[in-house]
Coordinates of C-alpha atoms in Angstrom, one line a residue:
Chain A
M189 CA -22.4 32.1 -22.9
T190 CA -21.4 28.7 -21.6
L191 CA -20.7 28.8 -18.0
P192 CA -17.9 27.3 -16.1
L193 CA -20.4 25.4 -13.8
H194 CA -24.5 25.4 -13.9
V195 CA -25.7 23.8 -11.3
L196 CA -29.5 23.2 -11.3
D197 CA -31.9 21.9 -8.6
V198 CA -29.5 19.2 -7.2
T199 CA -30.9 17.0 -4.3
K200 CA -29.0 14.3 -2.4
A201 CA -29.8 12.3 0.8
F202 CA -27.9 9.7 2.3
G203 CA -31.0 7.3 3.6
R204 CA -33.5 9.2 5.3
H205 CA -30.9 12.0 5.6
Q206 CA -31.7 15.0 3.2
V207 CA -28.3 16.7 2.9
L208 CA -29.0 19.0 -0.5
S209 CA -32.6 20.1 -1.8
G210 CA -32.8 22.0 -5.0
I211 CA -29.7 23.8 -4.8
D212 CA -29.0 26.0 -7.7
L213 CA -25.5 27.4 -8.2
D214 CA -24.1 29.3 -11.3
I215 CA -20.5 30.2 -12.0
E216 CA -19.8 33.1 -14.3
V217 CA -16.5 33.2 -16.1
G218 CA -14.0 34.8 -14.1
E219 CA -16.2 34.6 -11.0
T220 CA -14.8 33.3 -7.7
V221 CA -17.6 31.3 -5.6
V222 CA -16.9 30.8 -2.0
L223 CA -18.8 27.5 -0.3
T224 CA -19.5 28.3 3.2
G225 CA -21.4 26.8 6.1
P226 CA -20.8 25.0 9.2
N227 CA -19.9 21.1 9.8
G228 CA -22.8 19.0 8.4
S229 CA -24.2 21.6 6.1
G230 CA -23.4 19.7 2.7
K231 CA -20.2 21.2 1.5
S232 CA -18.4 18.2 0.6
T233 CA -21.1 16.9 -0.4
L234 CA -22.2 19.5 -3.5
L235 CA -18.5 19.3 -3.8
G236 CA -18.8 15.5 -4.6
C237 CA -21.7 15.8 -6.8
I238 CA -20.1 18.5 -8.8
C239 CA -16.2 16.4 -8.9
G240 CA -18.5 12.9 -10.0
T241 CA -17.4 11.4 -6.7
V242 CA -21.1 11.3 -5.2
V243 CA -24.3 10.9 -7.7
P244 CA -27.1 13.4 -6.8
D245 CA -30.3 12.1 -6.3
Q246 CA -31.8 14.3 -9.0
G247 CA -30.6 17.6 -11.0
T248 CA -28.6 18.9 -13.6
I249 CA -25.0 20.0 -13.2
Q250 CA -22.9 20.8 -16.3
I251 CA -19.6 21.4 -16.5
G252 CA -17.4 23.9 -19.2
G253 CA -21.3 23.3 -20.7
H254 CA -21.0 19.5 -20.6
D255 CA -23.6 17.3 -18.6
L256 CA -21.7 15.2 -15.7
R257 CA -24.1 12.3 -16.7
L258 CA -24.2 12.6 -20.4
A259 CA -20.9 13.4 -21.1
P260 CA -18.6 12.3 -18.1
I261 CA -15.1 12.5 -19.7
L262 CA -15.8 16.1 -21.6
A263 CA -17.1 17.5 -18.4
R264 CA -14.0 16.1 -16.1
A265 CA -11.7 17.2 -19.0
A266 CA -13.4 21.0 -17.7
L267 CA -13.0 20.3 -14.5
R268 CA -10.0 20.5 -12.0
Y269 CA -10.3 19.3 -8.2
L270 CA -8.4 19.8 -5.1
P271 CA -9.7 17.8 -2.7
Q272 CA -9.3 18.2 1.4
E273 CA -7.1 15.3 2.0
I274 CA -4.5 14.8 -0.8
E275 CA -3.4 11.2 -1.4
V276 CA -0.4 10.4 -3.5
P277 CA 0.0 7.1 -5.5
E278 CA 2.7 5.1 -4.1
G279 CA 5.8 4.7 -6.0
V280 CA 5.3 8.0 -8.0
T281 CA 7.8 11.0 -7.6
G282 CA 6.4 14.3 -7.7
S283 CA 7.6 15.1 -11.0
E284 CA 6.0 12.0 -12.4
Y285 CA 3.0 13.1 -10.7
L286 CA 2.9 16.4 -12.4
A287 CA 3.8 14.6 -15.9
F288 CA 0.4 12.2 -15.1
F289 CA -1.6 15.4 -14.5
R290 CA -0.1 16.8 -17.6
D291 CA -0.6 13.9 -20.0
I292 CA -4.3 13.3 -18.5
Y293 CA -5.3 16.6 -19.3
R294 CA -3.3 17.0 -22.3
G295 CA -1.5 20.4 -21.2
D296 CA 1.4 21.8 -23.5
E297 CA 3.2 23.7 -21.4
P298 CA 6.7 22.8 -20.4
P299 CA 7.2 20.3 -17.6
Q300 CA 9.6 23.0 -16.1
D301 CA 6.8 25.7 -15.7
L302 CA 4.6 23.3 -13.7
A303 CA 7.5 22.2 -11.6
M304 CA 8.3 26.2 -10.8
R305 CA 4.5 26.2 -9.7
T306 CA 5.1 24.0 -7.0
G307 CA 8.1 25.6 -5.5
L308 CA 9.1 22.5 -4.3
G309 CA 12.8 22.4 -6.1
T310 CA 14.7 19.4 -6.0
A311 CA 12.1 18.1 -3.9
L312 CA 10.4 16.5 -7.0
H313 CA 12.9 13.8 -7.7
E314 CA 11.5 12.0 -4.5
L315 CA 8.5 9.9 -4.1
A316 CA 5.6 12.1 -3.3
T317 CA 4.4 9.8 -0.3
T318 CA 7.5 11.0 1.5
Y319 CA 6.3 14.6 1.3
S320 CA 4.6 16.6 4.2
V321 CA 0.9 17.5 3.8
G322 CA 1.9 21.5 2.5
M323 CA 4.1 20.2 0.3
R324 CA 1.7 17.5 -1.2
R325 CA -0.9 20.3 -1.7
R326 CA 1.3 22.4 -3.5
L327 CA 2.1 19.7 -5.9
A328 CA -1.2 18.7 -6.2
F329 CA -2.6 22.4 -6.8
A330 CA 0.3 23.0 -9.5
A331 CA -0.9 19.4 -11.2
N332 CA -4.2 20.4 -11.3
L333 CA -3.6 23.2 -13.1
A334 CA -1.7 21.4 -16.0
G335 CA -3.5 23.0 -19.3
V336 CA -5.1 25.7 -17.2
M337 CA -3.2 28.5 -18.6
V338 CA -2.8 27.8 -22.3
R339 CA -4.9 25.3 -23.6
E340 CA -8.4 26.0 -22.5
R341 CA -7.8 29.7 -23.4
S342 CA -6.9 28.6 -26.9
K343 CA -10.1 26.4 -27.1
G344 CA -12.5 28.9 -25.6
R345 CA -13.9 26.2 -23.0
P346 CA -14.4 27.8 -19.9
L347 CA -13.2 25.8 -16.8
L348 CA -13.9 25.1 -13.4
V349 CA -11.5 24.8 -10.5
V350 CA -12.8 23.4 -7.5
L351 CA -10.9 23.9 -4.3
D352 CA -11.7 22.2 -1.0
E353 CA -10.0 24.1 2.1
P354 CA -7.1 24.7 -0.4
F355 CA -5.0 26.6 2.3
A356 CA -5.1 23.9 5.0
G357 CA -1.3 23.2 5.9
I358 CA 0.2 26.1 3.9
D359 CA 2.1 28.6 4.9
A360 CA 1.8 32.5 4.3
D361 CA 4.4 32.4 1.0
G362 CA 2.1 29.2 -0.3
R363 CA -1.1 31.0 0.1
A364 CA 0.1 33.8 -1.7
E365 CA 1.5 31.8 -4.4
M366 CA -1.8 30.1 -4.7
V367 CA -4.0 32.9 -5.2
R368 CA -2.0 34.5 -7.6
A369 CA -2.2 31.1 -9.7
M370 CA -5.9 31.3 -8.9
Q371 CA -6.2 34.7 -10.0
G372 CA -4.6 33.4 -13.4
V373 CA -7.1 30.8 -13.7
L374 CA -9.9 33.7 -13.7
A375 CA -7.8 35.8 -15.9
N376 CA -7.7 32.9 -18.6
G377 CA -11.6 32.3 -18.6
G378 CA -12.0 29.8 -15.8
G379 CA -14.3 30.0 -12.8
L380 CA -13.4 29.2 -9.3
L381 CA -15.6 27.3 -6.5
V382 CA -13.7 27.1 -3.0
A383 CA -14.6 25.5 0.1
A384 CA -13.1 27.6 3.1
H385 CA -14.0 28.3 6.6
D386 CA -13.9 32.1 7.7
R387 CA -10.2 32.4 8.6
D388 CA -9.8 31.5 4.6
L389 CA -11.8 34.1 3.4
L390 CA -9.2 37.1 4.2
D391 CA -6.7 35.2 1.5
L392 CA -9.5 35.0 -1.2
E393 CA -10.7 38.8 -0.9
V394 CA -8.2 39.9 -3.6
M395 CA -10.7 37.9 -5.7
K396 CA -13.8 39.7 -4.7
P397 CA -15.8 36.3 -4.3
R398 CA -19.4 35.5 -4.0
R399 CA -20.4 33.9 -0.9
F400 CA -22.7 30.8 -1.5
D401 CA -23.9 29.9 1.9
L402 CA -25.0 26.4 2.5
A403 CA -26.4 26.6 6.1
V404 CA -28.7 29.4 4.8
A405 CA -30.1 26.8 1.6
R406 CA -30.8 24.0 4.2
R407 CA -32.8 26.4 6.5
A408 CA -35.1 26.6 3.1
L409 CA -35.6 22.7 3.6
P410 CA -39.0 21.2 4.9
S411 CA -38.6 19.9 8.2
P412 CA -38.4 15.9 8.1
Chain B
M130 CA 5.8 -16.0 -0.7
P131 CA 4.9 -18.5 1.8
A132 CA 3.0 -20.1 -0.8
L133 CA 5.5 -20.4 -3.5
C134 CA 8.0 -21.7 -0.9
A135 CA 5.4 -24.7 -0.1
V136 CA 5.4 -25.1 -3.9
I137 CA 8.7 -25.7 -4.1
W138 CA 9.2 -27.4 -0.8
G139 CA 6.5 -29.7 -1.9
T140 CA 7.4 -30.4 -5.4
A141 CA 10.9 -31.3 -3.8
L142 CA 9.7 -33.5 -1.2
A143 CA 7.4 -35.4 -3.8
G144 CA 10.2 -36.1 -5.8
L145 CA 12.4 -37.9 -3.5
D146 CA 12.9 -41.5 -3.2
A147 CA 10.3 -42.9 -0.4
H148 CA 12.9 -44.9 1.1
A149 CA 15.5 -41.8 1.4
I150 CA 14.3 -41.5 5.0
G151 CA 17.1 -39.4 6.3
T152 CA 16.9 -37.2 3.3
Q153 CA 13.2 -36.5 3.8
R154 CA 13.5 -35.4 7.2
T155 CA 16.1 -33.2 6.4
L156 CA 14.2 -31.8 4.3
V157 CA 11.2 -31.1 6.5
A158 CA 13.7 -29.7 8.9
V159 CA 15.1 -27.1 6.7
G160 CA 12.3 -26.6 4.3
G161 CA 9.7 -26.0 6.9
P162 CA 11.5 -23.1 8.5
T163 CA 11.6 -21.1 5.1
V164 CA 8.4 -21.6 4.7
L165 CA 7.8 -19.6 7.7
L166 CA 10.7 -17.4 7.3
S167 CA 9.1 -16.3 4.1
G168 CA 6.0 -15.0 5.6
L169 CA 7.7 -13.6 9.0
H170 CA 8.2 -10.3 8.2
A171 CA 4.5 -10.0 7.2
R172 CA 3.2 -11.5 10.1
L173 CA 5.2 -9.7 12.6
Y174 CA 4.9 -6.3 10.9
S175 CA 1.8 -5.0 13.2
Y176 CA 3.9 -5.5 16.3
L177 CA 6.5 -2.8 15.7
H178 CA 7.0 -1.7 11.8
A179 CA 3.1 -0.9 10.7
P180 CA 2.9 2.9 10.3
W181 CA -0.5 2.7 12.0
R182 CA 0.9 1.1 15.3
G183 CA 3.1 4.5 15.4
D184 CA -0.1 6.3 15.0
R185 CA -2.3 4.5 17.9
L186 CA 0.6 5.1 20.3
V187 CA -0.4 9.0 20.7
Q188 CA -3.6 7.4 22.2
P189 CA -4.0 6.3 25.6
I190 CA -4.1 2.2 24.7
P191 CA -2.4 0.3 27.5
P192 CA 0.7 -2.0 25.6
D193 CA -1.1 -5.4 26.2
E194 CA -4.0 -3.9 24.1
H195 CA -1.3 -3.5 21.0
F196 CA 0.1 -6.7 21.7
I197 CA -3.1 -8.3 21.5
I198 CA -4.4 -6.8 18.3
A199 CA -0.9 -7.3 16.6
S200 CA -0.9 -11.1 17.6
R201 CA -4.8 -11.2 16.0
T202 CA -2.4 -10.2 12.5
H203 CA 0.1 -12.7 13.4
R204 CA -2.2 -15.5 13.9
A205 CA -4.0 -14.9 11.1
G206 CA -0.9 -15.1 8.6
W207 CA 0.7 -18.1 11.0
L208 CA -2.5 -20.1 10.0
R209 CA -2.0 -19.2 6.5
S210 CA 1.3 -20.3 6.5
A211 CA 0.8 -23.4 8.4
A212 CA -1.7 -24.6 6.7
L213 CA 0.1 -23.9 3.4
G214 CA 2.9 -25.8 4.6
T215 CA 0.9 -28.8 6.0
L216 CA -0.8 -28.7 2.2
A217 CA 2.6 -29.1 0.7
I218 CA 3.8 -31.8 2.9
V219 CA 0.3 -33.6 3.2
L220 CA 0.2 -33.8 -0.9
S221 CA 4.0 -34.9 -1.4
V222 CA 3.5 -38.2 0.8
A223 CA -0.2 -38.4 0.1
S224 CA -0.1 -41.8 -1.8
R225 CA 2.0 -43.0 1.6
L226 CA -0.4 -41.7 4.4
D227 CA -2.1 -44.7 4.5
G228 CA -0.2 -46.9 6.9
D229 CA 3.2 -45.5 6.2
P230 CA 4.7 -43.9 9.8
I231 CA 7.5 -42.5 8.1
A232 CA 5.4 -40.2 5.8
L233 CA 3.2 -39.5 9.2
G234 CA 6.1 -38.9 11.1
L235 CA 7.0 -36.2 8.3
V236 CA 4.0 -34.5 8.8
A237 CA 4.0 -34.5 13.1
D238 CA 7.5 -33.2 12.8
W239 CA 6.4 -30.3 10.4
L240 CA 3.3 -29.7 12.9
V241 CA 5.5 -30.0 15.9
F242 CA 7.8 -27.0 14.4
A243 CA 4.6 -24.7 13.2
L244 CA 3.5 -25.2 16.6
I245 CA 6.8 -24.2 18.5
A246 CA 7.2 -21.3 15.6
W247 CA 3.6 -20.0 16.5
A248 CA 4.8 -19.4 20.0
T249 CA 7.8 -18.1 19.9
E250 CA 7.2 -15.6 16.7
P251 CA 5.5 -12.9 19.1
F252 CA 8.6 -13.4 21.4
I253 CA 11.0 -12.1 18.5
A254 CA 8.7 -9.1 18.3
A255 CA 8.6 -8.4 22.2
A256 CA 12.4 -9.2 22.7
S257 CA 13.0 -6.8 19.8
A258 CA 10.8 -4.3 21.6
W259 CA 12.8 -4.5 24.7
A260 CA 16.4 -4.5 23.1
G261 CA 15.1 -1.8 20.4
R262 CA 15.2 0.9 23.1
R263 CA 18.1 3.5 24.6
F264 CA 20.1 1.9 26.9
P265 CA 22.3 4.0 29.6
S266 CA 26.1 4.2 28.4
P267 CA 28.1 1.8 29.7
S268 CA 25.7 -0.7 29.6
T269 CA 26.2 -4.4 28.1
V270 CA 23.2 -4.0 25.9
R271 CA 24.4 -0.6 24.6
Q272 CA 27.7 -2.4 23.9
L273 CA 26.0 -5.2 22.2
Q274 CA 24.1 -2.4 20.1
D275 CA 27.2 -0.7 18.6
A276 CA 29.3 -3.9 18.0
L277 CA 26.6 -5.5 16.2
G278 CA 25.3 -2.4 14.4
G279 CA 28.5 -1.7 12.2
G280 CA 27.3 2.0 12.6
W281 CA 25.3 1.9 9.3
T282 CA 22.0 2.2 11.1
L283 CA 20.4 3.5 14.5
R284 CA 21.9 1.6 17.4
E285 CA 18.7 0.9 19.0
A286 CA 17.2 -0.5 15.6
V287 CA 20.0 -3.2 15.4
V288 CA 18.0 -5.8 17.2
H289 CA 15.5 -5.8 14.1
L290 CA 18.6 -7.1 11.8
Y291 CA 19.2 -10.1 13.9
G292 CA 15.6 -10.6 15.7
P293 CA 13.9 -12.7 12.9
A294 CA 17.2 -15.4 12.5
L295 CA 17.8 -15.6 16.1
G296 CA 13.9 -16.0 16.6
L297 CA 13.7 -19.0 13.9
G298 CA 16.4 -20.7 15.2
L299 CA 15.3 -20.8 18.6
A300 CA 12.1 -22.4 17.6
M301 CA 14.1 -24.8 15.4
V302 CA 16.2 -25.5 18.9
L303 CA 13.2 -25.8 20.6
A304 CA 11.4 -28.0 18.2
L305 CA 14.5 -30.3 17.8
P306 CA 13.9 -32.5 20.8
A307 CA 10.1 -33.2 19.7
Q308 CA 10.8 -33.7 16.5
L309 CA 13.8 -36.7 17.2
A310 CA 11.3 -38.2 19.8
I311 CA 8.8 -38.5 17.1
D312 CA 11.5 -39.8 14.7
Q313 CA 12.7 -42.6 17.3
A314 CA 9.2 -43.4 17.6
V315 CA 8.5 -44.2 14.1
D316 CA 11.8 -45.6 13.7
G317 CA 10.5 -48.3 16.2
M318 CA 13.4 -47.2 18.8
P319 CA 12.8 -47.6 22.5
A320 CA 11.5 -44.2 24.1
H321 CA 14.5 -42.1 25.5
R322 CA 13.5 -40.7 29.1
G323 CA 15.8 -37.8 28.5
L324 CA 15.0 -37.0 25.0
F325 CA 11.0 -37.1 26.2
G326 CA 11.7 -34.5 29.1
A327 CA 13.9 -32.3 26.5
A328 CA 11.1 -32.2 24.0
V329 CA 8.5 -31.5 26.7
L330 CA 10.8 -28.8 28.0
G331 CA 11.3 -27.5 24.6
V332 CA 7.4 -27.4 24.1
A333 CA 6.8 -25.5 27.6
I334 CA 9.7 -22.9 27.1
A335 CA 8.2 -22.2 23.8
M336 CA 4.8 -21.8 25.6
G337 CA 6.5 -19.3 28.8
L338 CA 8.1 -17.3 25.9
R339 CA 4.5 -16.8 24.3
W340 CA 2.2 -16.3 27.5
L341 CA 4.6 -15.4 29.7
A342 CA 8.0 -13.2 28.7
A343 CA 6.3 -12.0 25.5
P344 CA 3.7 -9.6 26.9
R345 CA 6.1 -8.3 29.3
L346 CA 9.0 -7.7 27.3
Y347 CA 6.5 -5.8 25.0
R348 CA 4.9 -3.8 27.5
L349 CA 8.5 -2.5 28.5
G350 CA 9.6 -1.7 24.9
V351 CA 6.9 -0.7 22.9
F352 CA 6.6 3.2 23.5
E353 CA 10.4 3.5 22.6
A354 CA 10.9 0.8 20.3
V355 CA 8.1 1.7 17.4
P356 CA 9.5 5.6 17.2
F357 CA 13.0 4.2 16.7
L358 CA 12.2 2.0 14.7
A359 CA 10.2 4.5 12.0
E360 CA 13.6 6.8 12.4
A361 CA 15.9 4.1 11.2
T362 CA 13.8 3.2 8.6
K363 CA 14.3 6.9 7.5
T364 CA 17.6 7.1 7.9
L365 CA 18.1 3.5 6.1
A366 CA 16.1 4.6 3.2
G367 CA 18.0 7.9 2.6
P368 CA 16.3 10.5 0.4
A369 CA 13.1 8.7 -1.5
I370 CA 14.6 9.2 -5.0
P371 CA 13.8 6.3 -6.9
D372 CA 15.3 4.8 -10.1
P373 CA 14.2 6.4 -13.1
P374 CA 11.3 4.5 -15.1
P375 CA 12.1 2.1 -18.0
R376 CA 12.4 4.1 -21.0
W377 CA 9.8 1.8 -22.9
L378 CA 7.3 3.1 -20.7
R379 CA 6.9 6.1 -23.0
W380 CA 5.3 4.0 -25.5
L381 CA 2.7 3.4 -23.3
R382 CA 0.4 6.3 -24.7
D383 CA -2.4 6.0 -21.8
P384 CA -1.1 8.1 -18.8
S385 CA -3.7 6.2 -16.4
L386 CA -1.9 2.8 -18.1
R387 CA 1.7 4.6 -17.6
L388 CA 1.1 5.1 -13.7
V389 CA -0.3 1.7 -12.9
V390 CA 2.7 0.3 -14.7
L391 CA 5.1 2.4 -13.0
Q392 CA 3.5 1.5 -9.8
F393 CA 4.3 -1.9 -10.5
Y394 CA 8.0 -1.2 -11.4
R395 CA 8.3 0.6 -8.1
L396 CA 6.3 -1.5 -5.7
T397 CA 7.1 -5.2 -6.7
P398 CA 10.8 -6.2 -6.1
V399 CA 13.3 -6.6 -9.0
P400 CA 10.9 -6.9 -11.6
N401 CA 13.2 -7.7 -14.4
V402 CA 14.6 -10.7 -12.6
R403 CA 11.5 -11.8 -11.9
L404 CA 10.6 -11.7 -15.5
I405 CA 14.1 -13.6 -16.5
V406 CA 13.1 -16.1 -13.6
L407 CA 9.5 -17.1 -15.5
A408 CA 11.7 -17.2 -18.8
V409 CA 14.0 -19.5 -17.5
G410 CA 11.2 -21.7 -16.1
T411 CA 9.5 -21.6 -19.6
V412 CA 12.9 -22.8 -21.3
L413 CA 13.3 -25.3 -18.7
A414 CA 9.2 -27.1 -18.8
A415 CA 9.1 -26.6 -22.8
R416 CA 12.4 -28.5 -23.1
N417 CA 11.5 -31.6 -21.2
P418 CA 8.0 -32.3 -20.7
S419 CA 7.0 -33.4 -17.1
A420 CA 5.0 -32.8 -14.4
P421 CA 7.7 -31.5 -11.8
L422 CA 8.9 -29.1 -14.6
L423 CA 5.4 -27.7 -15.0
V424 CA 5.3 -27.2 -11.2
I425 CA 8.2 -25.4 -11.5
L426 CA 7.0 -23.3 -14.1
A427 CA 3.6 -22.3 -12.1
A428 CA 5.8 -21.4 -9.5
T429 CA 8.3 -19.0 -11.6
A430 CA 4.8 -17.5 -12.8
L431 CA 3.4 -16.7 -9.2
V432 CA 6.8 -15.3 -8.8
W433 CA 6.0 -12.9 -11.3
L434 CA 2.5 -12.7 -10.3
V435 CA 2.3 -12.5 -6.5
P436 CA 4.3 -9.2 -5.8
A437 CA 1.5 -7.6 -7.6
Q438 CA -0.5 -7.8 -4.5
A439 CA 1.1 -4.0 -3.8
L440 CA -1.1 -2.8 -6.9
V441 CA -4.4 -3.9 -5.4
R442 CA -3.1 -2.7 -2.2
S443 CA -2.8 0.9 -3.7
R444 CA -6.1 0.5 -5.7
P445 CA -8.1 2.7 -3.7
V446 CA -6.1 5.4 -3.7
R447 CA -5.4 5.3 -7.2
A448 CA -9.7 4.9 -7.9
R449 CA -9.7 8.1 -5.8
L450 CA -7.3 10.0 -7.9
L451 CA -8.5 9.1 -10.9
A452 CA -12.3 9.4 -9.9
P453 CA -12.7 12.9 -10.8
L454 CA -10.0 12.6 -14.0
P455 CA -11.3 12.7 -17.6
T456 CA -10.6 8.9 -18.0
D457 CA -12.4 5.8 -18.1
G458 CA -11.8 2.4 -16.5
S459 CA -10.2 1.0 -19.3
P460 CA -6.7 1.4 -18.6
Q461 CA -7.1 -0.7 -15.1
V462 CA -8.3 -3.5 -17.7
A463 CA -5.0 -2.9 -20.0
A464 CA -2.9 -3.2 -16.9
L465 CA -4.3 -6.7 -15.8
A466 CA -3.6 -7.8 -19.5
L467 CA -0.1 -6.9 -19.2
L468 CA 0.6 -8.2 -15.8
F469 CA -1.0 -11.7 -17.0
A470 CA 0.5 -11.4 -20.6
P471 CA 3.9 -13.2 -19.3
P472 CA 2.6 -16.1 -17.6
L473 CA -0.1 -16.7 -20.3
L474 CA 2.8 -16.9 -23.0
A475 CA 4.7 -19.1 -21.0
F476 CA 2.3 -21.7 -20.6
G477 CA 1.1 -21.4 -24.0
T478 CA 4.2 -21.7 -25.2
V479 CA 5.2 -24.9 -23.3
F480 CA 1.4 -26.2 -24.3
I481 CA 2.2 -25.7 -27.8
R482 CA 5.8 -27.3 -27.6
W483 CA 4.3 -30.3 -25.8
S484 CA 1.8 -30.6 -28.3
A485 CA 4.5 -31.1 -31.0
L486 CA 6.3 -33.6 -29.2

């Protein structure tokens, strides 16, 4: 069965500083994995490797069965990534931002469904650069779920949603809304990889996540 | 914009009769400030307007440090504008520079003005910082703020509407005696002691404003003026609801390309007007083959192209947005092709037309 994420023996060093070494990680369909570890343990590097913004020194990464190196477009089509810091392009409104993601992922849900998911109301007609941190995160989260609930299930391709500290700047209602959407992703055959701090784990508990502690993985590294 | 203004200014100067001395001097007196005015906001941006200035105010950085850092940005921008202006005027009188005192005098007139503008421009920002504060009521400054604002922006931000024009006017007034003294010397008239004294005084006042007054005024006002200006910008802008994008944008099938073109339409001023200006330049150049009209066509092409710098500035954010998405880099190439298509079409049309004549 095709996995949303298959990571095998991924290694990454920046200069002489070995950040990741021989990392193996699989995420099953319907599974949530929480990536934990203290600052500097390599969470962002691993997420970067998985999302294609950092190139690993060795190892294999497959997303939805597609090798990230050999089939970069197909692998990215099966990936949704919510970064820690949300940057929105200048001159684009919230609704145009949503439409862009919907077109990129060829989502076939009605635009108003995506708009509803943001909970931003009429603010969607305003330039997204004027949004607060929390509003940007809600917008980007909804945008990244374009096409997730309908198309991926019909095509039978598992999908990986990667969330880097998704609850930063989000109020309690917003967090509950996001968790419901995450459950929807899992129900539609996706897998979740969430980088989170301990304080966020309570919100994720309802999805019975598996913890993957990079600090533990680092202890296995040979000393330099 | 300074490059465009310099091109137009230089072309106009080059087209004048060498004997029309008065017209040439007038054109230097008017065109020089225009070249500097076109880049003034960008040069002064770092003093009070830049978002990063507001971000840095929360840190314990002395106001003098803010002034010095902003002055570096100003100096770099001024050097660019001054170099462009100098290049324009030197090229326009290049054939006469060898031994013609009038041509040399025109260059000197410009250089004197540019030097005095360099000194007075930071003073504009500093005076705006001082006047961009909340003054007690009743007070003369507060009454002035109310009277000049018209009630449609914050009274504390009113000074920013008038500052640049007043500052540039001040530079022109301070430079005038020195320019007149140069022109009198070029014309072989006897040196007038009073005029010479006024010229020295003008330069001395400009330097005093730059080195003595500006840092003090800036120090007094920066911590209040920057937040008030940011508040006024938000109030003035209102809700950030832009105009709908052009309908033909839907014809572009690639979402990444559509995003870039949408940004071009939103981030560059009056794109349709700029396109019409380019079309007019093309028609003029195609009808009447001449070097000045070709220069004007080049200028209109710059009018179309130069504002696209905004897209270059936003490129890192776009790149980070697109990196994890299922798209390759080809839309950027297509966007570049779209951007350069109108000027290429314009020059192609003119070339074909001229070849047929």
